[in-house]
Amino acid sequence: MVGTEKGSLVFFNRKSQRKVPCISKHGKKVTHGDWSSEGFLMSASIDKMLTISNHQGDTPYETFIVKGEPSNVRWSPVQSDEEKVVCCIVNNTKLFRFVPNKLNHQFIEFDKSYKKVTSFEWDTDKSIIVAFESGFISVISMDPGALGKELHSFRPSMSPIEQIQINQNVHKVAIAS
């Protein structure tokens, strides 16, 4: 997938060597995207829209508009057919969790002392690891019964944490600050 400055997407099918253009998925520049294991692409744009497309470019779910610029879009690693969960950062201040086929959504806000949200990764389908500008890392529950509850936090760096990555095979977290 390639996102354009004007809000379009272009899919490339490696088998057929063909491009599949998707005009007007967004009104402005496409900035982020993530593929689900089922083959759905969640794309985010500076027009504050989140759109889900299949590999042919169709839009199987309604487009979602958030009240700020979305970034760092990520599908949950484990999903049932009934509940596909997506999360993203909005305005570098909060996480937005939603279930596209139910149009169910929640915002998760953090203590202001953590400063801006810089990155996050799904740890399991029930938790997310969030990095902050203040150098803190926090593990947040994504379980619907305890959604947004901080499970652990620590400060591995006095500098802002720019990016985190999780190696699920050995359950290790790498940070870049």
N, CA, C and O of each residue as an XYZ file, in Angstrom:
708
protein
N       0.837     -1.164      0.000
C       0.000      0.000      0.000
C       0.885      1.231      0.000
O       1.906      1.289      0.686
N       0.478      2.192     -0.770
C       1.123      3.504     -0.787
C       0.025      4.533     -0.559
O      -1.000      4.512     -1.241
N       0.234      5.431      0.395
C      -0.700      6.518      0.636
C      -0.167      7.779     -0.033
O       1.039      8.026     -0.034
N      -1.069      8.575     -0.600
C      -0.635      9.764     -1.321
C      -0.894     11.040     -0.515
O      -1.609     11.032      0.487
N      -0.294     12.125     -0.981
C      -0.486     13.446     -0.375
C      -1.939     13.910     -0.485
O      -2.402     14.703      0.336
N      -2.659     13.419     -1.495
C      -4.029     13.874     -1.742
C      -5.081     12.962     -1.135
O      -6.274     13.182     -1.347
N      -4.669     11.937     -0.379
C      -5.622     11.098      0.330
C      -6.005      9.799     -0.348
O      -6.894      9.097      0.133
N      -5.367      9.465     -1.435
C      -5.676      8.215     -2.118
C      -4.744      7.108     -1.649
O      -3.693      7.371     -1.065
N      -5.139      5.875     -1.910
C      -4.314      4.705     -1.620
C      -4.066      3.960     -2.924
O      -4.905      3.964     -3.825
N      -2.907      3.323     -3.012
C      -2.604      2.463     -4.151
C      -2.123      1.129     -3.584
O      -1.143      1.076     -2.841
N      -2.821      0.060     -3.942
C      -2.427     -1.278     -3.535
C      -1.652     -1.913     -4.678
O      -1.949     -1.673     -5.848
N      -0.666     -2.717     -4.340
C       0.105     -3.422     -5.357
C      -0.020     -4.908     -5.105
O       0.352     -5.399     -4.039
N      -0.551     -5.633     -6.100
C      -0.690     -7.078     -6.007
C       0.575     -7.706     -6.575
O       0.817     -7.636     -7.780
N       1.383     -8.321     -5.713
C       2.655     -8.891     -6.158
C       2.454    -10.062     -7.119
O       3.252    -10.242     -8.039
N       1.409    -10.857     -6.924
C       1.185    -12.016     -7.801
C       0.865    -11.585     -9.225
O       1.451    -12.097    -10.179
N      -0.057    -10.652     -9.369
C      -0.467    -10.219    -10.710
C       0.372     -9.061    -11.233
O       0.252     -8.690    -12.400
N       1.225     -8.480    -10.378
C       2.047     -7.320    -10.731
C       1.181     -6.124    -11.152
O       1.568     -5.346    -12.024
N       0.008     -5.987    -10.523
C      -0.912     -4.903    -10.867
C      -1.093     -3.938     -9.704
O      -1.042     -4.318     -8.534
N      -1.305     -2.685    -10.064
C      -1.648     -1.653     -9.090
C      -3.165     -1.535     -9.031
O      -3.842     -1.588    -10.058
N      -3.691     -1.375     -7.824
C      -5.120     -1.153     -7.640
C      -5.272      0.218     -6.981
O      -5.089      0.342     -5.770
N      -5.608      1.261     -7.772
C      -5.756      2.595     -7.186
C      -7.088      2.730     -6.445
O      -8.110      2.216     -6.898
N      -7.072      3.407     -5.332
C      -8.275      3.691     -4.546
C      -8.340      5.191     -4.357
O      -7.727      5.733     -3.438
N      -9.064      5.848     -5.204
C      -9.153      7.302     -5.187
C     -10.049      7.753     -4.028
O     -11.057      7.114     -3.726
N      -9.676      8.837     -3.402
C     -10.491      9.535     -2.406
C     -10.847      8.704     -1.180
O     -11.974      8.797     -0.693
N      -9.934      7.903     -0.671
C     -10.165      7.228      0.603
C     -10.133      8.251      1.730
O     -10.851      8.124      2.722
N      -9.295      9.263      1.565
C      -9.161     10.328      2.553
C      -9.181     11.662      1.824
O      -8.979     11.724      0.612
N      -9.427     12.732      2.579
C      -9.450     14.060      1.986
C      -8.096     14.746      1.978
O      -7.890     15.729      1.266
N      -7.167     14.217      2.781
C      -5.837     14.814      2.888
C      -4.796     13.704      2.971
O      -5.125     12.524      2.848
N      -3.562     14.080      3.177
C      -2.416     13.172      3.185
C      -2.621     11.951      4.092
O      -3.001     12.090      5.255
N      -2.366     10.752      3.547
C      -2.397      9.510      4.316
C      -1.054      9.398      5.042
O       0.003      9.477      4.417
N      -1.103      9.214      6.361
C       0.117      9.240      7.159
C       0.487      7.906      7.800
O       1.664      7.652      8.053
N      -0.498      7.051      8.065
C      -0.234      5.790      8.768
C      -1.147      4.690      8.249
O      -2.228      4.950      7.721
N      -0.685      3.457      8.412
C      -1.506      2.315      8.038
C      -0.997      1.047      8.690
O       0.165      0.962      9.086
N      -1.884      0.051      8.802
C      -1.512     -1.240      9.370
C      -2.435     -2.307      8.798
O      -3.645     -2.106      8.696
N      -1.849     -3.448      8.425
C      -2.603     -4.582      7.888
C      -2.998     -5.520      9.016
O      -2.187     -5.804      9.898
N      -4.222     -5.999      9.000
C      -4.645     -7.034      9.943
C      -4.263     -8.391      9.370
O      -3.956     -8.504      8.184
N      -4.282     -9.417     10.208
C      -3.966    -10.764      9.729
C      -5.029    -11.280      8.767
O      -4.774    -12.224      8.019
N      -6.213    -10.678      8.773
C      -7.290    -11.072      7.854
C      -7.226    -10.336      6.520
O      -8.043    -10.591      5.635
N      -6.266     -9.424      6.365
C      -6.108     -8.721      5.095
C      -6.823     -7.386      5.000
O      -7.071     -6.902      3.895
N      -7.161     -6.778      6.130
C      -7.768     -5.451      6.121
C      -6.701     -4.406      6.417
O      -5.846     -4.612      7.279
N      -6.749     -3.293      5.711
C      -5.834     -2.192      5.936
C      -6.570     -1.075      6.657
O      -7.597     -0.592      6.182
N      -6.046     -0.670      7.798
C      -6.542      0.513      8.486
C      -5.611      1.646      8.092
O      -4.402      1.558      8.307
N      -6.161      2.712      7.517
C      -5.336      3.854      7.145
C      -5.806      5.087      7.905
O      -6.990      5.241      8.203
N      -4.852      5.958      8.212
C      -5.117      7.189      8.958
C      -4.582      8.362      8.158
O      -3.624      8.230      7.397
N      -5.212      9.503      8.341
C      -4.858     10.675      7.558
C      -4.921     11.928      8.422
O      -5.537     11.932      9.488
N      -4.277     12.988      7.947
C      -4.341     14.252      8.678
C      -5.735     14.882      8.598
O      -5.984     15.909      9.230
N      -6.649     14.274      7.824
C      -8.034     14.741      7.803
C      -8.846     14.189      8.981
O     -10.059     14.386      9.051
N      -8.158     13.487      9.919
C      -8.742     12.944     11.139
C      -9.645     11.744     10.882
O     -10.511     11.427     11.698
N      -9.442     11.077      9.746
C     -10.263      9.931      9.398
C      -9.478      8.628      9.488
O      -8.290      8.575      9.173
N     -10.175      7.574      9.929
C      -9.659      6.219      9.937
C     -10.537      5.417      8.989
O     -11.759      5.392      9.135
N      -9.910      4.762      8.018
C     -10.644      4.010      7.011
C     -10.099      2.598      6.933
O      -8.888      2.387      6.985
N     -10.996      1.633      6.807
C     -10.600      0.241      6.646
C     -10.901     -0.163      5.209
O     -12.001      0.052      4.698
N      -9.885     -0.761      4.566
C     -10.029     -1.220      3.185
C      -9.624     -2.681      3.105
O      -8.779     -3.140      3.873
N     -10.226     -3.411      2.175
C      -9.735     -4.762      1.907
C      -8.707     -4.671      0.790
O      -8.451     -3.580      0.281
N      -8.108     -5.798      0.396
C      -7.013     -5.754     -0.586
C      -7.471     -5.351     -1.987
O      -6.635     -5.057     -2.841
N      -8.792     -5.331     -2.243
C      -9.286     -4.828     -3.530
C      -9.585     -3.334     -3.484
O      -9.899     -2.723     -4.506
N      -9.483     -2.749     -2.286
C      -9.739     -1.318     -2.150
C     -11.148     -0.988     -1.702
O     -11.488      0.186     -1.552
N     -11.984     -2.016     -1.482
C     -13.339     -1.766     -0.991
C     -13.290     -1.345      0.478
O     -12.323     -1.633      1.185
N     -14.338     -0.663      0.926
C     -14.432     -0.199      2.309
C     -15.522     -1.005      3.013
O     -16.697     -0.646      2.937
N     -15.146     -2.099      3.705
C     -16.157     -2.978      4.308
C     -16.803     -2.427      5.580
O     -17.864     -2.905      5.982
N     -16.189     -1.437      6.215
C     -16.726     -0.835      7.432
C     -16.830      0.668      7.234
O     -16.186      1.239      6.354
N     -17.646      1.295      8.060
C     -17.790      2.743      7.962
C     -16.500      3.450      8.361
O     -15.771      2.998      9.243
N     -16.236      4.566      7.694
C     -15.094      5.409      8.033
C     -15.373      6.065      9.381
O     -16.509      6.424      9.691
N     -14.317      6.214     10.172
C     -14.467      6.781     11.505
C     -13.703      8.100     11.567
O     -12.557      8.177     11.123
N     -14.326      9.121     12.109
C     -13.679     10.426     12.264
C     -13.378     10.632     13.748
O     -14.253     10.485     14.601
N     -12.112     10.977     14.040
C     -11.716     11.255     15.421
C     -11.465     12.754     15.572
O     -11.313     13.461     14.576
N     -11.422     13.236     16.799
C     -11.296     14.676     17.044
C      -9.846     15.116     17.154
O      -9.498     15.893     18.044
N      -9.014     14.637     16.274
C      -7.607     14.995     16.269
C      -6.887     14.123     15.263
O      -7.463     13.177     14.725
N      -5.633     14.439     15.009
C      -4.882     13.689     14.011
C      -4.471     12.324     14.549
O      -3.795     12.240     15.575
N      -4.877     11.244     13.860
C      -4.509      9.900     14.309
C      -3.118      9.512     13.814
O      -2.688      9.925     12.737
N      -2.423      8.708     14.621
C      -1.107      8.200     14.229
C      -0.901      6.826     14.860
O      -1.659      6.411     15.736
N       0.132      6.132     14.401
C       0.549      4.860     14.994
C      -0.603      3.848     15.065
O      -0.838      3.246     16.112
N      -1.305      3.667     13.970
C      -2.454      2.757     13.912
C      -1.974      1.314     14.054
O      -1.005      0.920     13.406
N      -2.648      0.513     14.904
C      -2.273     -0.885     15.102
C      -3.511     -1.755     15.343
O      -4.362     -1.431     16.172
N      -3.594     -2.866     14.599
C      -4.606     -3.886     14.860
C      -4.150     -4.720     16.043
O      -2.953     -4.933     16.233
N      -5.094     -5.191     16.834
C      -4.784     -6.113     17.926
C      -4.226     -7.402     17.333
O      -4.702     -7.848     16.289
N      -3.220     -8.017     17.978
C      -2.615     -9.227     17.420
C      -3.529    -10.441     17.428
O      -3.389    -11.311     16.569
N      -4.450    -10.527     18.361
C      -5.371    -11.663     18.435
C      -6.771    -11.106     18.306
O      -7.196    -10.256     19.089
N      -7.489    -11.604     17.295
C      -8.828    -11.082     17.076
C      -9.772    -12.226     16.740
O      -9.421    -13.145     16.000
N     -10.960    -12.155     17.288
C     -11.981    -13.111     16.899
C     -12.676    -12.571     15.659
O     -12.506    -11.401     15.317
N     -13.449    -13.398     14.987
C     -14.188    -12.939     13.820
C     -15.217    -11.881     14.200
O     -15.558    -11.018     13.391
N     -15.705    -11.951     15.425
C     -16.731    -11.018     15.870
C     -16.160     -9.666     16.269
O     -16.817     -8.641     16.087
N     -14.947     -9.648     16.808
C     -14.423     -8.399     17.346
C     -13.001     -8.120     16.904
O     -12.046     -8.581     17.529
N     -12.863     -7.375     15.839
C     -11.565     -6.904     15.374
C     -11.317     -5.564     16.066
O     -12.127     -4.644     15.953
N     -10.198     -5.457     16.781
C      -9.931     -4.266     17.580
C      -8.758     -3.504     16.979
O      -7.747     -4.099     16.603
N      -8.898     -2.189     16.891
C      -7.861     -1.309     16.375
C      -7.589     -0.243     17.430
O      -8.488      0.173     18.161
N      -6.342      0.186     17.491
C      -5.985      1.251     18.408
C      -5.064      2.228     17.681
O      -4.307      1.828     16.796
N      -5.125      3.498     18.049
C      -4.206      4.492     17.487
C      -4.030      5.624     18.494
O      -4.803      5.763     19.442
N      -3.006      6.418     18.267
C      -2.768      7.616     19.071
C      -3.539      8.761     18.422
O      -3.569      8.868     17.196
N      -4.157      9.609     19.224
C      -4.848     10.791     18.706
C      -4.245     12.031     19.352
O      -4.189     12.141     20.577
N      -3.797     12.958     18.519
C      -3.203     14.238     18.959
C      -2.039     14.072     19.924
O      -1.765     14.976     20.713
N      -1.358     12.953     19.881
C      -0.221     12.672     20.764
C      -0.573     12.772     22.246
O       0.316     12.955     23.079
N      -1.859     12.654     22.587
C      -2.252     12.801     23.989
C      -3.037     11.617     24.533
O      -3.058     11.409     25.746
N      -3.679     10.837     23.678
C      -4.520      9.744     24.160
C      -4.553      8.611     23.146
O      -4.159      8.770     21.991
N      -5.030      7.472     23.605
C      -5.236      6.326     22.715
C      -6.711      6.244     22.368
O      -7.578      6.580     23.175
N      -6.976      5.797     21.165
C      -8.329      5.592     20.683
C      -8.463      4.114     20.363
O      -7.745      3.601     19.504
N      -9.365      3.424     21.034
C      -9.610      1.998     20.818
C     -10.999      1.850     20.214
O     -11.970      2.415     20.717
N     -11.083      1.079     19.123
C     -12.414      0.863     18.593
C     -12.560     -0.486     17.912
O     -11.592     -1.112     17.480
N     -13.823     -0.904     17.838
C     -14.224     -2.159     17.209
C     -15.017     -1.757     15.964
O     -16.177     -1.359     16.077
N     -14.402     -1.857     14.765
C     -15.032     -1.319     13.550
C     -16.409     -1.892     13.221
O     -17.302     -1.144     12.822
N     -16.601     -3.204     13.379
C     -17.892     -3.770     12.973
C     -19.016     -3.449     13.957
O     -20.184     -3.701     13.660
N     -18.680     -2.898     15.120
C     -19.707     -2.512     16.097
C     -19.774     -1.004     16.281
O     -20.639     -0.503     16.999
N     -18.862     -0.275     15.636
C     -18.730      1.172     15.828
C     -18.643      1.508     17.315
O     -19.149      2.536     17.766
N     -17.999      0.628     18.057
C     -17.797      0.780     19.485
C     -16.414      1.395     19.696
O     -15.423      0.885     19.173
N     -16.342      2.484     20.454
C     -15.045      3.128     20.644
C     -14.917      3.757     22.031
O     -15.904      4.097     22.682
N     -13.656      3.897     22.456
C     -13.330      4.540     23.717
C     -12.017      5.303     23.549
O     -11.151      4.914     22.765
N     -11.891      6.386     24.293
C     -10.625      7.103     24.391
C      -9.997      6.761     25.732
O     -10.684      6.665     26.749
N      -8.685      6.579     25.721
C      -7.938      6.311     26.950
C      -6.984      7.475     27.152
O      -6.105      7.721     26.326
N      -7.164      8.187     28.250
C      -6.327      9.343     28.544
C      -5.334      9.007     29.645
O      -5.542      8.073     30.419
N      -4.256      9.774     29.708
C      -3.169      9.505     30.638
C      -2.898     10.707     31.519
O      -3.309     11.828     31.216
N      -2.207     10.456     32.603
C      -1.796     11.517     33.506
C      -0.950     12.520     32.728
O      -0.071     12.132     31.959
N      -1.210     13.791     32.927
C      -0.497     14.850     32.189
C       1.007     14.849     32.448
O       1.769     15.345     31.617
N       1.455     14.299     33.590
C       2.889     14.279     33.891
C       3.672     13.381     32.931
O       4.886     13.528     32.794
N       2.979     12.451     32.265
C       3.645     11.597     31.275
C       3.987     12.365     30.000
O       4.828     11.929     29.214
N       3.341     13.494     29.801
C       3.497     14.333     28.602
C       2.929     13.618     27.384
O       1.976     12.850     27.516
N       3.490     13.850     26.202
C       2.921     13.305     24.960
C       3.129     11.799     24.842
O       4.129     11.250     25.305
N       2.147     11.144     24.202
C       2.277      9.733     23.836
C       3.119      9.699     22.569
O       2.783     10.362     21.588
N       4.206      8.940     22.574
C       5.093      8.906     21.404
C       4.951      7.635     20.582
O       5.168      7.649     19.370
N       4.587      6.532     21.237
C       4.522      5.255     20.538
C       3.765      4.256     21.400
O       3.652      4.430     22.613
N       3.249      3.214     20.768
C       2.687      2.104     21.526
C       2.754      0.848     20.677
O       2.866      0.910     19.452
N       2.685     -0.273     21.338
C       2.605     -1.584     20.688
C       1.671     -2.453     21.504
O       1.615     -2.344     22.729
N       0.935     -3.320     20.817
C       0.131     -4.310     21.520
C       1.084     -5.299     22.172
O       2.007     -5.797     21.528
N       0.863     -5.582     23.444
C       1.627     -6.610     24.146
C       0.914     -7.947     23.934
O       1.513     -8.903     23.442
N      -0.346     -8.008     24.301
C      -1.231     -9.133     24.020
C      -2.520     -8.500     23.523
O      -2.583     -7.281     23.368
N      -3.552     -9.302     23.270
C      -4.824     -8.695     22.876
C      -5.507     -8.022     24.067
O      -6.524     -7.350     23.897
N      -4.957     -8.196     25.269
C      -5.534     -7.610     26.478
C      -4.694     -6.496     27.081
O      -5.083     -5.923     28.099
N      -3.538     -6.167     26.476
C      -2.725     -5.077     27.017
C      -1.881     -4.407     25.937
O      -1.538     -5.003     24.916
N      -1.564     -3.153     26.204
C      -0.759     -2.329     25.303
C       0.378     -1.718     26.114
O       0.198     -1.350     27.275
N       1.554     -1.613     25.490
C       2.678     -0.925     26.116
C       2.793      0.438     25.439
O       2.909      0.530     24.217
N       2.760      1.497     26.253
C       2.736      2.869     25.747
C       4.006      3.594     26.184
O       4.418      3.499     27.341
N       4.623      4.319     25.248
C       5.819      5.118     25.540
C       5.443      6.598     25.537
O       4.566      7.038     24.794
N       6.142      7.357     26.401
C       5.818      8.768     26.565
C       7.047      9.652     26.405
O       8.186      9.209     26.555
N       6.783     10.894     26.101
C       7.818     11.910     25.945
C       8.632     12.109     27.237
O       9.790     12.522     27.177
N       8.046     11.822     28.376
C       8.707     12.000     29.666
C       9.724     10.905     29.979
O      10.436     10.996     30.979
N       9.804      9.856     29.128
C      10.708      8.744     29.375
C      10.043      7.569     30.064
O      10.688      6.548     30.301
N       8.767      7.693     30.388
C       8.029      6.609     31.023
C       7.490      5.623     29.998
O       7.231      5.970     28.846
N       7.330      4.392     30.446
C       6.622      3.354     29.706
C       5.543      2.834     30.637
O       5.782      2.625     31.826
N       4.350      2.626     30.085
C       3.236      2.156     30.885
C       2.556      0.984     30.178
O       2.399      0.993     28.957
N       2.158     -0.014     30.948
C       1.392     -1.141     30.425
C      -0.066     -0.879     30.794
O      -0.405     -0.714     31.966
N      -0.915     -0.845     29.779
C      -2.313     -0.464     29.947
C      -3.214     -1.640     29.593
O      -2.998     -2.315     28.587
N      -4.219     -1.880     30.417
C      -5.183     -2.947     30.145
C      -6.083     -2.557     28.974
O      -6.573     -1.430     28.901
N      -6.290     -3.502     28.066
C      -7.239     -3.312     26.968
C      -8.417     -4.269     27.115
O      -9.260     -4.375     26.223
N      -8.466     -4.960     28.244
C      -9.580     -5.843     28.558
C     -10.805     -4.972     28.795
O     -10.734     -4.039     29.595
N     -11.927     -5.241     28.129
C     -13.104     -4.378     28.293
C     -13.523     -4.152     29.747
O     -14.060     -3.093     30.072
N     -13.287     -5.131     30.628
C     -13.653     -4.982     32.030
C     -12.745     -4.036     32.804
O     -13.148     -3.513     33.843
N     -11.535     -3.807     32.320
C     -10.571     -2.927     33.001
C      -9.903     -1.993     32.006
O      -8.742     -1.624     32.182
N     -10.618     -1.612     30.976
C     -10.066     -0.807     29.894
C      -9.440      0.492     30.402
O     -10.077      1.270     31.111
N      -8.176      0.708     30.021
C      -7.471      1.934     30.374
C      -6.764      1.896     31.711
O      -6.067      2.847     32.065
N      -6.927      0.821     32.461
C      -6.275      0.724     33.772
C      -4.778      0.521     33.580
O      -4.352     -0.336     32.806
N      -3.980      1.324     34.297
C      -2.531      1.188     34.234
C      -2.120     -0.021     35.078
O      -2.373     -0.060     36.282
N      -1.486     -1.004     34.436
C      -1.071     -2.224     35.118
C       0.327     -2.099     35.711
O       0.586     -2.587     36.811
N       1.233     -1.439     34.975
C       2.608     -1.215     35.417
C       3.111      0.064     34.752
O       2.630      0.457     33.690
N       4.075      0.696     35.387
C       4.778      1.788     34.719
C       6.200      1.839     35.268
O       6.455      1.472     36.415
N       7.111      2.299     34.430
C       8.501      2.464     34.844
C       9.139      3.501     33.943
O       8.595      3.848     32.894
N      10.291      3.992     34.354
C      10.972      5.053     33.609
C      12.377      4.581     33.240
O      13.312      4.783     34.014
N      12.543      3.959     32.079
C      13.861      3.477     31.681
C      14.775      4.564     31.147
O      15.968      4.326     30.956
N      14.239      5.758     30.902
C      15.036      6.819     30.296
C      14.600      8.178     30.823
O      13.419      8.412     31.078
N      15.563      9.063     30.981
C      15.235     10.443     31.333
C      14.935     11.254     30.067
O      14.429     12.374     30.144
N      15.249     10.684     28.916
C      14.980     11.322     27.621
C      13.635     10.843     27.089
O      13.134      9.802     27.515
N      13.052     11.591     26.167
C      11.816     11.123     25.539
C      12.033      9.773     24.843
O      13.069      9.553     24.215
N      11.067      8.890     24.957
C      11.122      7.619     24.244
C      10.430      7.840     22.905
O       9.242      8.160     22.854
N      11.174      7.669     21.840
C      10.646      7.930     20.505
C       9.865      6.749     19.937
O       8.855      6.933     19.258
N      10.340      5.534     20.220
C       9.733      4.356     19.599
C       9.929      3.149     20.496
O      10.949      3.027     21.174
N       8.947      2.255     20.499
C       9.104      0.965     21.168
C       8.730     -0.135     20.189
O       7.878      0.056     19.320
N       9.367     -1.279     20.333
C       9.056     -2.465     19.528
C       9.069     -3.665     20.458
O       9.879     -3.738     21.382
N       8.165     -4.606     20.209
C       8.079     -5.805     21.026
C       8.414     -7.012     20.171
O       7.874     -7.176     19.077
N       9.308     -7.858     20.672
C       9.581     -9.150     20.050
C       8.691    -10.153     20.775
O       8.993    -10.560     21.897
N       7.593    -10.551     20.132
C       6.625    -11.447     20.760
C       7.205    -12.840     21.014
O       6.763    -13.529     21.933
N       8.191    -13.266     20.209
C       8.762    -14.607     20.369
C       9.501    -14.769     21.695
O       9.407    -15.818     22.332
N      10.227    -13.751     22.109
C      10.981    -13.842     23.354
C      10.449    -12.875     24.417
O      11.007    -12.766     25.509
N       9.375    -12.187     24.083
C       8.703    -11.224     24.971
C       9.697    -10.191     25.532
O       9.810    -10.006     26.743
N      10.398     -9.537     24.625
C      11.337     -8.470     24.992
C      10.874     -7.174     24.337
O      10.285     -7.183     23.255
N      11.149     -6.064     25.009
C      10.791     -4.745     24.499
C      12.076     -3.969     24.209
O      12.982     -3.919     25.041
N      12.145     -3.367     23.023
C      13.265     -2.496     22.675
C      12.738     -1.065     22.615
O      11.646     -0.812     22.106
N      13.535     -0.133     23.144
C      13.128      1.273     23.099
C      14.190      2.093     22.399
O      15.376      1.767     22.439
N      13.755      3.150     21.762
C      14.673      4.127     21.163
C      14.356      5.474     21.802
O      13.226      5.959     21.747
N      15.386      6.066     22.412
C      15.155      7.370     23.042
C      16.174      8.366     22.534
O      16.157      9.528     22.939
